Amino acid sequence: MMAIFEYAPAPESRDVVDIKPAYGLFINGEFVDGSGPTFKTINPATEEKLAEIATATSDDVDRAVQAARKAFGVWSALPGAERAKYLFRIARIIQERARELAVLESLDNGKPIRESRDVDLPLVAAHFFYYAGWADKLEYAGFGRKPLGVAGQVIPWNFPLLMLAWKIAPALACGNTVVLKPAETTPLTALLFADICRQADLPPGVVNIVTGAGETGAAVVAHPDVNKVAFTGSTEVGRIIARAVAGTDKKLTLELGGKAANIVFEDAALDQAVEGIVNGIFFNQGHVCCAGSRLLVQESIQDELLDALKRRLGTLRVGDPLDKNTDVGAINSADQLAKIRELSEIGESEGALRWSPACELPDKGFWFPPTIFTGVAQSHTIARDEIFGPVLSVLTFRTPAEAVEKANNTPYGLSAGIWTEKGSRILWMADKLRAGVVWANTFNKFDPASPFGGYKESGYGREGGLLGLEAYLDV
């Protein structure tokens, strides 16, 4: 895209990462072969093959669960302060190897290195530090201190390492052991994390990583000796998991889709709101469950806000994720790109007006320009369905009550944003919005001490903070 200044390329070196040609499963502290066929993980920005990855069959998953069950006896018996030492050690190694992890995340996922480096990695380390601090204080958390046993965890491809941290850190702090399945398209940082577990001398079997597609995840969820299932991903798969777990004594937390409203009032600081809108929907290519994908703007400032927003989008740089100047990276997979294209075409066919800035996209890889739809009605598919890409639907409102009604008119309830100068209005709105997280005059801010989760079809249970312990203790 055209900018006032032309930026010289500022590529981050790939040399800090040593990607092996092939990876096995991490079971009982060792890398072992998988029984299923291998699959390749690719760089979505170039479509080059990065590595061959093992597929875990149900037999492999069974070996991992048995290793976790055996390790549970030792791990859960350790004093909390001893478990904390391992978590602190892991956190420090993550900090030491942050550059390597950030480059690997951007290669495998497609997100800009600036985001991997400045957002994902600091938060990953912070989660391990935070839950290390809780490990010897569980009796003061109010949930007892009895761990559940083996946690089966299935994570998505949009924040591969951060979702791993959200799952593994509280589970280990509470004394559970883990079998984790990373997403099929982004397994590499989880496998590097397995190496970090070895570097930290974590007892064998406490963390096990099994790679594969949906069938591997289903085997983890269905295993009779798994006591706790945690899933982050689509609402559709969440429903399947809820049915699979129903009637068992497994504890379940689900963190699913979202269609968040970012609500801008006429008294909002306009430039600040524009930055918040851009961060809300174009951060991580819009691959964010709590993305502000519906902009609700007060009618009186609609034209002014949209003009400012379009000007700002004209300065975003789309391209090589390893270039430190890049704002918007590659879409994670061909499948996801096809879904974004399909929903955008439906948006046009239903009568919404589509706009993207002039934007040269690379020839290879999976790319989609930042896109705004105006003239969107609440009945439109693009106002209801989660697109999970860099696509913003714009609706208008006149009164705070109308804003609340439109914001809540969704099957989801994960997050919302409010932009206004009035503190009383922020509190009134936050009280009325059916969303697990409500941001005021900011968006997409995360902290390990703050719980995250949704209402309705966005799932149940909370991750992060004190409430994040509840999911991993026998309350």
CSV table of C-alpha atoms in Angstrom, one decimal:
chain,number,residue,atom,x,y,z
A,1,MET,CA,0.0,0.0,0.0
A,2,MET,CA,1.1,3.6,-0.6
A,3,ALA,CA,2.6,5.4,2.4
A,4,ILE,CA,3.9,8.9,2.9
A,5,PHE,CA,7.4,7.4,3.3
A,6,GLU,CA,8.7,4.3,1.6
A,7,TYR,CA,10.0,1.8,4.1
A,8,ALA,CA,13.1,-0.1,3.3
A,9,PRO,CA,12.8,-3.9,4.0
A,10,ALA,CA,13.7,-4.8,7.5
A,11,PRO,CA,13.7,-8.6,7.4
A,12,GLU,CA,14.1,-10.6,10.6
A,13,SER,CA,16.7,-13.4,10.1
A,14,ARG,CA,15.5,-17.0,9.8
A,15,ASP,CA,18.9,-18.2,10.9
A,16,VAL,CA,17.9,-18.0,14.6
A,17,VAL,CA,15.6,-21.0,14.0
A,18,ASP,CA,16.8,-24.6,13.2
A,19,ILE,CA,13.8,-26.3,11.7
A,20,LYS,CA,14.3,-30.1,11.5
A,21,PRO,CA,13.1,-31.9,8.4
A,22,ALA,CA,10.7,-34.1,10.4
A,23,TYR,CA,9.2,-34.1,13.9
A,24,GLY,CA,7.8,-37.0,16.0
A,25,LEU,CA,5.4,-36.9,19.0
A,26,PHE,CA,6.6,-35.8,22.4
A,27,ILE,CA,5.5,-38.6,24.9
A,28,ASN,CA,7.0,-39.2,28.3
A,29,GLY,CA,9.8,-36.8,27.9
A,30,GLU,CA,11.0,-38.2,24.5
A,31,PHE,CA,10.4,-37.6,20.9
A,32,VAL,CA,8.9,-40.8,19.4
A,33,ASP,CA,7.5,-41.8,16.0
A,34,GLY,CA,3.8,-41.5,15.4
A,35,SER,CA,1.8,-44.5,14.1
A,36,GLY,CA,-0.2,-42.5,11.5
A,37,PRO,CA,0.8,-41.0,8.2
A,38,THR,CA,3.0,-37.9,8.3
A,39,PHE,CA,1.7,-34.5,7.0
A,40,LYS,CA,3.6,-31.4,6.1
A,41,THR,CA,3.3,-28.0,7.7
A,42,ILE,CA,3.9,-25.1,5.4
A,43,ASN,CA,4.7,-21.4,5.5
A,44,PRO,CA,1.4,-19.6,4.5
A,45,ALA,CA,3.3,-16.6,3.2
A,46,THR,CA,5.3,-18.6,0.6
A,47,GLU,CA,3.6,-22.1,0.5
A,48,GLU,CA,7.1,-23.7,1.1
A,49,LYS,CA,7.2,-26.9,3.1
A,50,LEU,CA,8.7,-26.3,6.6
A,51,ALA,CA,8.7,-29.8,8.0
A,52,GLU,CA,7.1,-33.3,8.0
A,53,ILE,CA,4.9,-33.8,11.1
A,54,ALA,CA,3.9,-37.1,12.7
A,55,THR,CA,0.2,-38.0,13.1
A,56,ALA,CA,-0.8,-39.5,16.5
A,57,THR,CA,-3.3,-42.3,16.2
A,58,SER,CA,-5.6,-43.3,19.1
A,59,ASP,CA,-2.9,-45.8,20.2
A,60,ASP,CA,-0.4,-43.0,20.4
A,61,VAL,CA,-2.8,-40.8,22.3
A,62,ASP,CA,-3.3,-43.7,24.7
A,63,ARG,CA,0.5,-43.9,25.3
A,64,ALA,CA,0.6,-40.2,26.0
A,65,VAL,CA,-2.4,-40.4,28.4
A,66,GLN,CA,-0.8,-43.3,30.2
A,67,ALA,CA,2.5,-41.4,30.5
A,68,ALA,CA,0.6,-38.4,31.9
A,69,ARG,CA,-1.3,-40.6,34.3
A,70,LYS,CA,1.9,-42.1,35.6
A,71,ALA,CA,3.5,-38.7,36.0
A,72,PHE,CA,0.5,-37.3,37.7
A,73,GLY,CA,1.3,-39.3,40.9
A,74,VAL,CA,4.7,-37.7,41.2
A,75,TRP,CA,3.8,-34.2,39.9
A,76,SER,CA,0.7,-33.7,42.0
A,77,ALA,CA,2.6,-34.9,45.2
A,78,LEU,CA,5.2,-32.2,44.8
A,79,PRO,CA,4.8,-29.2,47.1
A,80,GLY,CA,3.4,-26.2,45.2
A,81,ALA,CA,6.7,-24.3,45.7
A,82,GLU,CA,8.6,-27.1,43.8
A,83,ARG,CA,6.1,-27.1,40.9
A,84,ALA,CA,6.5,-23.3,40.8
A,85,LYS,CA,10.3,-23.7,40.3
A,86,TYR,CA,9.7,-25.6,37.1
A,87,LEU,CA,7.2,-23.1,35.8
A,88,PHE,CA,9.5,-20.2,36.6
A,89,ARG,CA,12.3,-22.1,34.8
A,90,ILE,CA,10.1,-22.6,31.7
A,91,ALA,CA,9.1,-18.9,31.8
A,92,ARG,CA,12.7,-17.8,31.8
A,93,ILE,CA,13.7,-20.2,29.0
A,94,ILE,CA,10.9,-18.8,26.9
A,95,GLN,CA,12.2,-15.3,27.5
A,96,GLU,CA,15.8,-16.5,26.6
A,97,ARG,CA,14.5,-18.2,23.4
A,98,ALA,CA,11.9,-15.6,22.6
A,99,ARG,CA,13.4,-14.5,19.3
A,100,GLU,CA,13.7,-18.1,18.1
A,101,LEU,CA,10.1,-18.8,19.1
A,102,ALA,CA,8.8,-15.5,17.5
A,103,VAL,CA,10.4,-16.3,14.2
A,104,LEU,CA,9.2,-19.8,14.2
A,105,GLU,CA,5.6,-18.6,15.0
A,106,SER,CA,5.6,-16.2,12.1
A,107,LEU,CA,7.0,-18.8,9.7
A,108,ASP,CA,4.4,-21.4,10.6
A,109,ASN,CA,1.4,-19.1,11.3
A,110,GLY,CA,1.8,-16.1,8.9
A,111,LYS,CA,1.4,-13.4,11.5
A,112,PRO,CA,3.8,-10.4,11.4
A,113,ILE,CA,7.0,-10.8,13.4
A,114,ARG,CA,6.2,-7.5,15.2
A,115,GLU,CA,3.2,-9.2,16.7
A,116,SER,CA,4.9,-12.5,17.5
A,117,ARG,CA,7.8,-10.6,19.1
A,118,ASP,CA,6.0,-7.8,20.9
A,119,VAL,CA,2.6,-9.3,21.8
A,120,ASP,CA,2.6,-13.1,21.7
A,121,LEU,CA,5.9,-14.0,23.3
A,122,PRO,CA,5.9,-11.5,26.2
A,123,LEU,CA,2.3,-12.8,27.1
A,124,VAL,CA,3.4,-16.4,26.8
A,125,ALA,CA,6.2,-15.9,29.4
A,126,ALA,CA,3.9,-13.7,31.6
A,127,HIS,CA,1.4,-16.6,31.8
A,128,PHE,CA,4.0,-19.0,33.1
A,129,PHE,CA,5.3,-16.5,35.5
A,130,TYR,CA,1.8,-15.6,36.7
A,131,TYR,CA,0.7,-19.2,37.3
A,132,ALA,CA,4.1,-20.1,38.9
A,133,GLY,CA,3.2,-17.6,41.5
A,134,TRP,CA,-0.1,-19.3,42.3
A,135,ALA,CA,1.3,-22.9,42.6
A,136,ASP,CA,2.1,-22.6,46.3
A,137,LYS,CA,-0.9,-20.4,47.2
A,138,LEU,CA,-3.8,-22.6,45.9
A,139,GLU,CA,-5.4,-22.9,49.4
A,140,TYR,CA,-5.9,-19.1,49.3
A,141,ALA,CA,-7.6,-19.1,45.8
A,142,GLY,CA,-10.9,-20.4,47.2
A,143,PHE,CA,-11.1,-23.5,45.0
A,144,GLY,CA,-9.3,-26.0,47.2
A,145,ARG,CA,-6.0,-27.4,46.0
A,146,LYS,CA,-6.9,-30.9,44.7
A,147,PRO,CA,-5.9,-31.3,41.0
A,148,LEU,CA,-8.2,-33.2,38.6
A,149,GLY,CA,-5.6,-35.5,37.0
A,150,VAL,CA,-4.9,-35.7,33.3
A,151,ALA,CA,-5.9,-32.7,31.2
A,152,GLY,CA,-6.6,-33.2,27.5
A,153,GLN,CA,-6.1,-29.9,25.7
A,154,VAL,CA,-6.8,-29.0,22.1
A,155,ILE,CA,-5.7,-25.6,20.8
A,156,PRO,CA,-6.2,-23.5,17.6
A,157,TRP,CA,-3.9,-22.1,14.9
A,158,ASN,CA,-4.4,-18.4,15.5
A,159,PHE,CA,-2.2,-18.0,18.6
A,160,PRO,CA,-0.4,-21.3,18.7
A,161,LEU,CA,2.1,-20.7,21.5
A,162,LEU,CA,-0.1,-18.3,23.5
A,163,MET,CA,-3.0,-20.7,23.5
A,164,LEU,CA,-0.5,-23.4,24.7
A,165,ALA,CA,0.5,-21.1,27.6
A,166,TRP,CA,-3.1,-20.4,28.5
A,167,LYS,CA,-3.8,-24.1,28.7
A,168,ILE,CA,-0.6,-25.6,30.1
A,169,ALA,CA,0.5,-23.0,32.8
A,170,PRO,CA,-2.6,-23.2,35.0
A,171,ALA,CA,-2.9,-27.0,34.6
A,172,LEU,CA,0.7,-27.6,35.8
A,173,ALA,CA,0.4,-25.0,38.6
A,174,CYS,CA,-2.6,-26.9,40.0
A,175,GLY,CA,-0.7,-30.2,39.9
A,176,ASN,CA,-2.3,-31.7,36.8
A,177,THR,CA,-0.5,-33.4,33.9
A,178,VAL,CA,-1.2,-32.6,30.2
A,179,VAL,CA,-1.7,-34.2,26.8
A,180,LEU,CA,-1.9,-31.3,24.3
A,181,LYS,CA,-2.8,-31.4,20.6
A,182,PRO,CA,-1.7,-28.3,18.7
A,183,ALA,CA,-3.5,-27.3,15.5
A,184,GLU,CA,-2.6,-29.2,12.3
A,185,THR,CA,-1.3,-26.1,10.5
A,186,THR,CA,0.8,-24.7,13.3
A,187,PRO,CA,2.5,-27.5,15.3
A,188,LEU,CA,6.1,-26.2,15.3
A,189,THR,CA,6.2,-23.9,18.3
A,190,ALA,CA,4.4,-26.5,20.4
A,191,LEU,CA,7.2,-29.0,19.4
A,192,LEU,CA,9.8,-26.4,20.3
A,193,PHE,CA,8.0,-26.0,23.6
A,194,ALA,CA,8.4,-29.7,24.2
A,195,ASP,CA,12.2,-29.2,23.8
A,196,ILE,CA,11.9,-26.3,26.4
A,197,CYS,CA,10.3,-28.8,28.8
A,198,ARG,CA,13.3,-31.1,28.4
A,199,GLN,CA,15.7,-28.1,28.9
A,200,ALA,CA,13.8,-27.2,32.1
A,201,ASP,CA,14.2,-30.8,33.3
A,202,LEU,CA,10.4,-31.1,33.7
A,203,PRO,CA,9.7,-34.7,34.9
A,204,PRO,CA,8.9,-37.0,31.9
A,205,GLY,CA,5.1,-37.3,31.2
A,206,VAL,CA,4.1,-34.1,32.8
A,207,VAL,CA,3.6,-32.5,29.4
A,208,ASN,CA,3.0,-34.6,26.3
A,209,ILE,CA,2.5,-33.1,22.8
A,210,VAL,CA,0.6,-35.2,20.2
A,211,THR,CA,0.3,-33.8,16.6
A,212,GLY,CA,-2.4,-34.5,14.0
A,213,ALA,CA,-5.7,-33.4,12.6
A,214,GLY,CA,-9.2,-33.6,14.0
A,215,GLU,CA,-9.1,-37.3,14.6
A,216,THR,CA,-6.2,-37.0,16.9
A,217,GLY,CA,-8.0,-34.2,18.8
A,218,ALA,CA,-11.1,-36.4,19.0
A,219,ALA,CA,-9.0,-39.3,20.5
A,220,VAL,CA,-7.7,-36.9,23.2
A,221,VAL,CA,-11.2,-35.7,24.1
A,222,ALA,CA,-12.7,-39.2,24.1
A,223,HIS,CA,-9.9,-41.0,26.0
A,224,PRO,CA,-11.6,-42.5,29.1
A,225,ASP,CA,-8.6,-41.7,31.4
A,226,VAL,CA,-8.7,-37.9,30.6
A,227,ASN,CA,-10.2,-36.0,33.5
A,228,LYS,CA,-10.4,-32.6,32.1
A,229,VAL,CA,-10.9,-31.3,28.5
A,230,ALA,CA,-10.0,-27.8,27.4
A,231,PHE,CA,-10.7,-26.6,23.9
A,232,THR,CA,-10.3,-23.3,22.1
A,233,GLY,CA,-11.6,-23.2,18.5
A,234,SER,CA,-14.8,-23.0,16.5
A,235,THR,CA,-18.3,-23.2,18.0
A,236,GLU,CA,-19.1,-26.1,15.6
A,237,VAL,CA,-16.3,-28.3,17.0
A,238,GLY,CA,-17.1,-27.1,20.5
A,239,ARG,CA,-20.6,-28.6,20.1
A,240,ILE,CA,-19.1,-31.9,19.0
A,241,ILE,CA,-16.8,-32.0,22.0
A,242,ALA,CA,-19.6,-31.0,24.4
A,243,ARG,CA,-21.7,-34.0,23.1
A,244,ALA,CA,-18.7,-36.3,23.4
A,245,VAL,CA,-18.1,-35.3,27.0
A,246,ALA,CA,-21.8,-35.3,28.1
A,247,GLY,CA,-22.6,-38.2,30.4
A,248,THR,CA,-18.9,-38.6,31.6
A,249,ASP,CA,-17.4,-37.1,34.7
A,250,LYS,CA,-14.9,-35.0,32.7
A,251,LYS,CA,-14.7,-31.3,33.4
A,252,LEU,CA,-15.0,-29.1,30.3
A,253,THR,CA,-14.1,-25.6,29.4
A,254,LEU,CA,-14.8,-24.2,25.9
A,255,GLU,CA,-13.5,-21.0,24.4
A,256,LEU,CA,-15.2,-20.6,21.0
A,257,GLY,CA,-16.1,-18.1,18.4
A,258,GLY,CA,-17.1,-14.5,18.6
A,259,LYS,CA,-18.6,-11.6,16.7
A,260,ALA,CA,-17.7,-8.7,18.9
A,261,ALA,CA,-19.1,-5.2,18.6
A,262,ASN,CA,-16.7,-2.3,18.8
A,263,ILE,CA,-19.0,0.6,19.7
A,264,VAL,CA,-17.9,4.2,18.9
A,265,PHE,CA,-19.9,7.2,20.4
A,266,GLU,CA,-19.8,10.7,18.9
A,267,ASP,CA,-17.8,12.0,21.9
A,268,ALA,CA,-15.0,9.4,21.4
A,269,ALA,CA,-11.4,10.5,20.7
A,270,LEU,CA,-11.6,9.9,17.0
A,271,ASP,CA,-8.0,9.1,16.1
A,272,GLN,CA,-7.7,6.8,19.2
A,273,ALA,CA,-10.9,5.0,18.2
A,274,VAL,CA,-9.6,4.5,14.7
A,275,GLU,CA,-6.4,2.9,16.1
A,276,GLY,CA,-8.6,0.7,18.3
A,277,ILE,CA,-10.8,-0.3,15.4
A,278,VAL,CA,-7.7,-1.3,13.3
A,279,ASN,CA,-6.2,-3.2,16.2
A,280,GLY,CA,-9.5,-4.8,16.9
A,281,ILE,CA,-10.0,-6.4,13.5
A,282,PHE,CA,-6.8,-6.3,11.5
A,283,PHE,CA,-4.5,-7.5,14.3
A,284,ASN,CA,-3.3,-11.1,13.5
A,285,GLN,CA,-5.1,-10.8,10.1
A,286,GLY,CA,-8.4,-10.9,12.0
A,287,HIS,CA,-7.7,-14.4,13.1
A,288,VAL,CA,-8.9,-13.5,16.6
A,289,CYS,CA,-12.0,-15.0,18.3
A,290,CYS,CA,-12.6,-11.8,20.2
A,291,ALA,CA,-11.9,-9.5,17.2
A,292,GLY,CA,-14.0,-6.4,16.9
A,293,SER,CA,-15.5,-7.6,13.6
A,294,ARG,CA,-18.7,-5.4,13.9
A,295,LEU,CA,-18.1,-1.7,14.1
A,296,LEU,CA,-21.2,0.1,15.6
A,297,VAL,CA,-20.7,3.8,15.0
A,298,GLN,CA,-23.0,6.6,16.2
A,299,GLU,CA,-24.8,7.9,13.1
A,300,SER,CA,-23.7,11.5,13.6
A,301,ILE,CA,-20.0,10.7,13.1
A,302,GLN,CA,-20.3,7.8,10.6
A,303,ASP,CA,-18.8,9.7,7.6
A,304,GLU,CA,-16.0,11.4,9.6
A,305,LEU,CA,-15.0,8.1,11.2
A,306,LEU,CA,-15.1,6.1,8.0
A,307,ASP,CA,-13.0,8.7,6.2
A,308,ALA,CA,-10.4,8.6,8.9
A,309,LEU,CA,-10.5,4.8,9.0
A,310,LYS,CA,-10.0,4.5,5.2
A,311,ARG,CA,-7.1,6.9,5.4
A,312,ARG,CA,-5.5,4.8,8.1
A,313,LEU,CA,-6.0,1.5,6.2
A,314,GLY,CA,-4.2,3.1,3.3
A,315,THR,CA,-1.1,3.2,5.4
A,316,LEU,CA,-1.2,-0.5,6.5
A,317,ARG,CA,1.5,-2.6,5.0
A,318,VAL,CA,0.5,-6.1,3.9
A,319,GLY,CA,3.2,-8.6,3.1
A,320,ASP,CA,6.2,-10.6,4.3
A,321,PRO,CA,5.5,-11.6,7.9
A,322,LEU,CA,9.2,-11.6,8.7
A,323,ASP,CA,9.6,-8.0,7.7
A,324,LYS,CA,9.5,-5.8,10.9
A,325,ASN,CA,7.5,-3.1,9.0
A,326,THR,CA,4.6,-5.5,8.1
A,327,ASP,CA,1.2,-4.7,9.7
A,328,VAL,CA,-0.9,-7.5,8.1
A,329,GLY,CA,0.6,-10.9,7.4
A,330,ALA,CA,-0.6,-14.0,5.5
A,331,ILE,CA,-3.9,-15.8,6.0
A,332,ASN,CA,-3.0,-19.1,7.9
A,333,SER,CA,-4.2,-21.6,5.3
A,334,ALA,CA,-5.8,-22.1,1.9
A,335,ASP,CA,-8.9,-23.4,3.6
A,336,GLN,CA,-9.3,-20.3,5.8
A,337,LEU,CA,-8.7,-18.0,2.8
A,338,ALA,CA,-11.5,-19.8,0.8
A,339,LYS,CA,-13.8,-19.3,3.8
A,340,ILE,CA,-13.0,-15.5,4.1
A,341,ARG,CA,-13.5,-15.1,0.3
A,342,GLU,CA,-16.8,-17.0,0.3
A,343,LEU,CA,-18.3,-14.9,3.2
A,344,SER,CA,-17.1,-11.7,1.6
A,345,GLU,CA,-18.8,-12.6,-1.7
A,346,ILE,CA,-22.0,-13.4,0.3
A,347,GLY,CA,-21.7,-9.9,1.9
A,348,GLU,CA,-21.6,-8.3,-1.6
A,349,SER,CA,-24.4,-10.4,-2.9
A,350,GLU,CA,-26.6,-9.5,0.0
A,351,GLY,CA,-26.1,-5.8,-0.8
A,352,ALA,CA,-23.4,-4.5,1.5
A,353,LEU,CA,-20.7,-2.2,-0.1
A,354,ARG,CA,-17.2,-3.6,-0.1
A,355,TRP,CA,-14.0,-1.5,0.2
A,356,SER,CA,-10.3,-2.2,0.4
A,357,PRO,CA,-7.4,0.1,0.0
A,358,ALA,CA,-5.2,-0.1,-3.1
A,359,CYS,CA,-3.1,-3.1,-2.2
A,360,GLU,CA,-0.5,-5.2,-4.0
A,361,LEU,CA,-0.6,-8.7,-2.7
A,362,PRO,CA,2.3,-11.2,-3.1
A,363,ASP,CA,2.0,-13.8,-5.9
A,364,LYS,CA,2.6,-16.8,-3.7
A,365,GLY,CA,1.0,-17.6,-0.4
A,366,PHE,CA,-2.5,-16.9,1.1
A,367,TRP,CA,-3.4,-13.2,1.2
A,368,PHE,CA,-6.5,-11.1,1.7
A,369,PRO,CA,-6.5,-7.3,1.8
A,370,PRO,CA,-8.0,-5.4,4.8
A,371,THR,CA,-11.7,-5.0,3.9
A,372,ILE,CA,-14.6,-2.9,5.1
A,373,PHE,CA,-18.3,-3.5,4.4
A,374,THR,CA,-20.7,-0.5,4.8
A,375,GLY,CA,-24.4,-0.5,4.5
A,376,VAL,CA,-24.6,-3.7,6.6
A,377,ALA,CA,-27.9,-4.8,8.1
A,378,GLN,CA,-28.2,-6.9,11.1
A,379,SER,CA,-29.8,-9.6,9.0
A,380,HIS,CA,-26.7,-9.9,6.7
A,381,THR,CA,-24.6,-13.0,7.0
A,382,ILE,CA,-21.5,-11.0,7.4
A,383,ALA,CA,-23.0,-9.3,10.5
A,384,ARG,CA,-23.9,-12.7,12.0
A,385,ASP,CA,-21.3,-15.2,11.0
A,386,GLU,CA,-17.7,-15.2,12.3
A,387,ILE,CA,-15.5,-14.6,9.3
A,388,PHE,CA,-12.2,-15.0,11.2
A,389,GLY,CA,-10.3,-12.7,8.7
A,390,PRO,CA,-9.5,-9.1,8.1
A,391,VAL,CA,-13.1,-8.1,7.3
A,392,LEU,CA,-15.0,-5.4,9.2
A,393,SER,CA,-18.8,-4.9,9.0
A,394,VAL,CA,-20.0,-1.4,9.8
A,395,LEU,CA,-23.4,-0.7,11.3
A,396,THR,CA,-24.8,2.5,12.8
A,397,PHE,CA,-26.9,3.4,15.9
A,398,ARG,CA,-28.4,6.5,17.4
A,399,THR,CA,-28.8,5.9,21.2
A,400,PRO,CA,-26.9,3.9,23.8
A,401,ALA,CA,-29.9,1.6,24.2
A,402,GLU,CA,-29.9,0.9,20.5
A,403,ALA,CA,-26.2,0.2,20.6
A,404,VAL,CA,-26.6,-2.3,23.4
A,405,GLU,CA,-29.5,-4.1,21.5
A,406,LYS,CA,-27.5,-4.4,18.3
A,407,ALA,CA,-24.3,-5.4,20.1
A,408,ASN,CA,-26.2,-8.2,21.9
A,409,ASN,CA,-28.0,-9.3,18.8
A,410,THR,CA,-25.6,-12.2,18.1
A,411,PRO,CA,-25.4,-15.9,19.2
A,412,TYR,CA,-21.9,-15.1,20.5
A,413,GLY,CA,-20.8,-13.2,23.6
A,414,LEU,CA,-17.0,-13.2,23.9
A,415,SER,CA,-16.0,-9.5,23.9
A,416,ALA,CA,-17.0,-5.9,23.2
A,417,GLY,CA,-15.4,-2.5,23.0
A,418,ILE,CA,-16.8,0.9,24.0
A,419,TRP,CA,-15.3,4.3,22.9
A,420,THR,CA,-16.6,7.3,24.8
A,421,GLU,CA,-15.4,10.1,27.1
A,422,LYS,CA,-18.2,9.5,29.6
A,423,GLY,CA,-17.2,7.1,32.5
A,424,SER,CA,-20.8,6.7,33.5
A,425,ARG,CA,-21.7,5.6,30.0
A,426,ILE,CA,-18.9,3.1,30.0
A,427,LEU,CA,-20.1,1.5,33.2
A,428,TRP,CA,-23.8,1.5,32.0
A,429,MET,CA,-22.9,-0.1,28.7
A,430,ALA,CA,-20.5,-2.7,30.3
A,431,ASP,CA,-23.2,-3.7,32.6
A,432,LYS,CA,-25.7,-4.3,29.7
A,433,LEU,CA,-23.4,-6.0,27.2
A,434,ARG,CA,-23.5,-9.8,27.3
A,435,ALA,CA,-19.8,-10.3,26.7
A,436,GLY,CA,-17.2,-11.9,28.8
A,437,VAL,CA,-14.6,-9.1,28.3
A,438,VAL,CA,-15.5,-5.5,27.7
A,439,TRP,CA,-12.7,-3.1,26.7
A,440,ALA,CA,-13.1,0.7,27.3
A,441,ASN,CA,-11.2,3.1,25.0
A,442,THR,CA,-8.9,0.2,24.0
A,443,PHE,CA,-9.2,-3.2,22.4
A,444,ASN,CA,-7.4,-6.6,22.4
A,445,LYS,CA,-5.6,-5.9,25.7
A,446,PHE,CA,-4.7,-9.1,27.5
A,447,ASP,CA,-3.2,-9.8,30.9
A,448,PRO,CA,-2.5,-13.1,32.6
A,449,ALA,CA,-4.2,-11.8,35.8
A,450,SER,CA,-7.5,-11.0,33.9
A,451,PRO,CA,-10.0,-13.8,33.2
A,452,PHE,CA,-11.0,-14.4,29.6
A,453,GLY,CA,-14.1,-16.3,28.3
A,454,GLY,CA,-17.6,-15.9,26.9
A,455,TYR,CA,-21.3,-16.3,27.1
A,456,LYS,CA,-23.7,-18.1,24.9
A,457,GLU,CA,-22.1,-19.8,21.8
A,458,SER,CA,-18.7,-18.3,22.7
A,459,GLY,CA,-18.4,-21.1,25.3
A,460,TYR,CA,-18.1,-21.4,29.1
A,461,GLY,CA,-15.5,-21.4,31.8
A,462,ARG,CA,-12.7,-18.8,32.1
A,463,GLU,CA,-9.0,-18.8,31.3
A,464,GLY,CA,-6.5,-16.6,33.0
A,465,GLY,CA,-6.5,-14.9,36.4
A,466,LEU,CA,-7.7,-16.4,39.6
A,467,LEU,CA,-10.8,-17.9,37.8
A,468,GLY,CA,-8.5,-19.8,35.5
A,469,LEU,CA,-7.5,-22.0,38.4
A,470,GLU,CA,-11.0,-23.2,38.9
A,471,ALA,CA,-11.0,-25.2,35.7
A,472,TYR,CA,-8.0,-27.3,36.9
A,473,LEU,CA,-9.0,-28.0,40.5
A,474,ASP,CA,-11.6,-30.4,41.9
A,475,VAL,CA,-13.9,-27.7,43.3
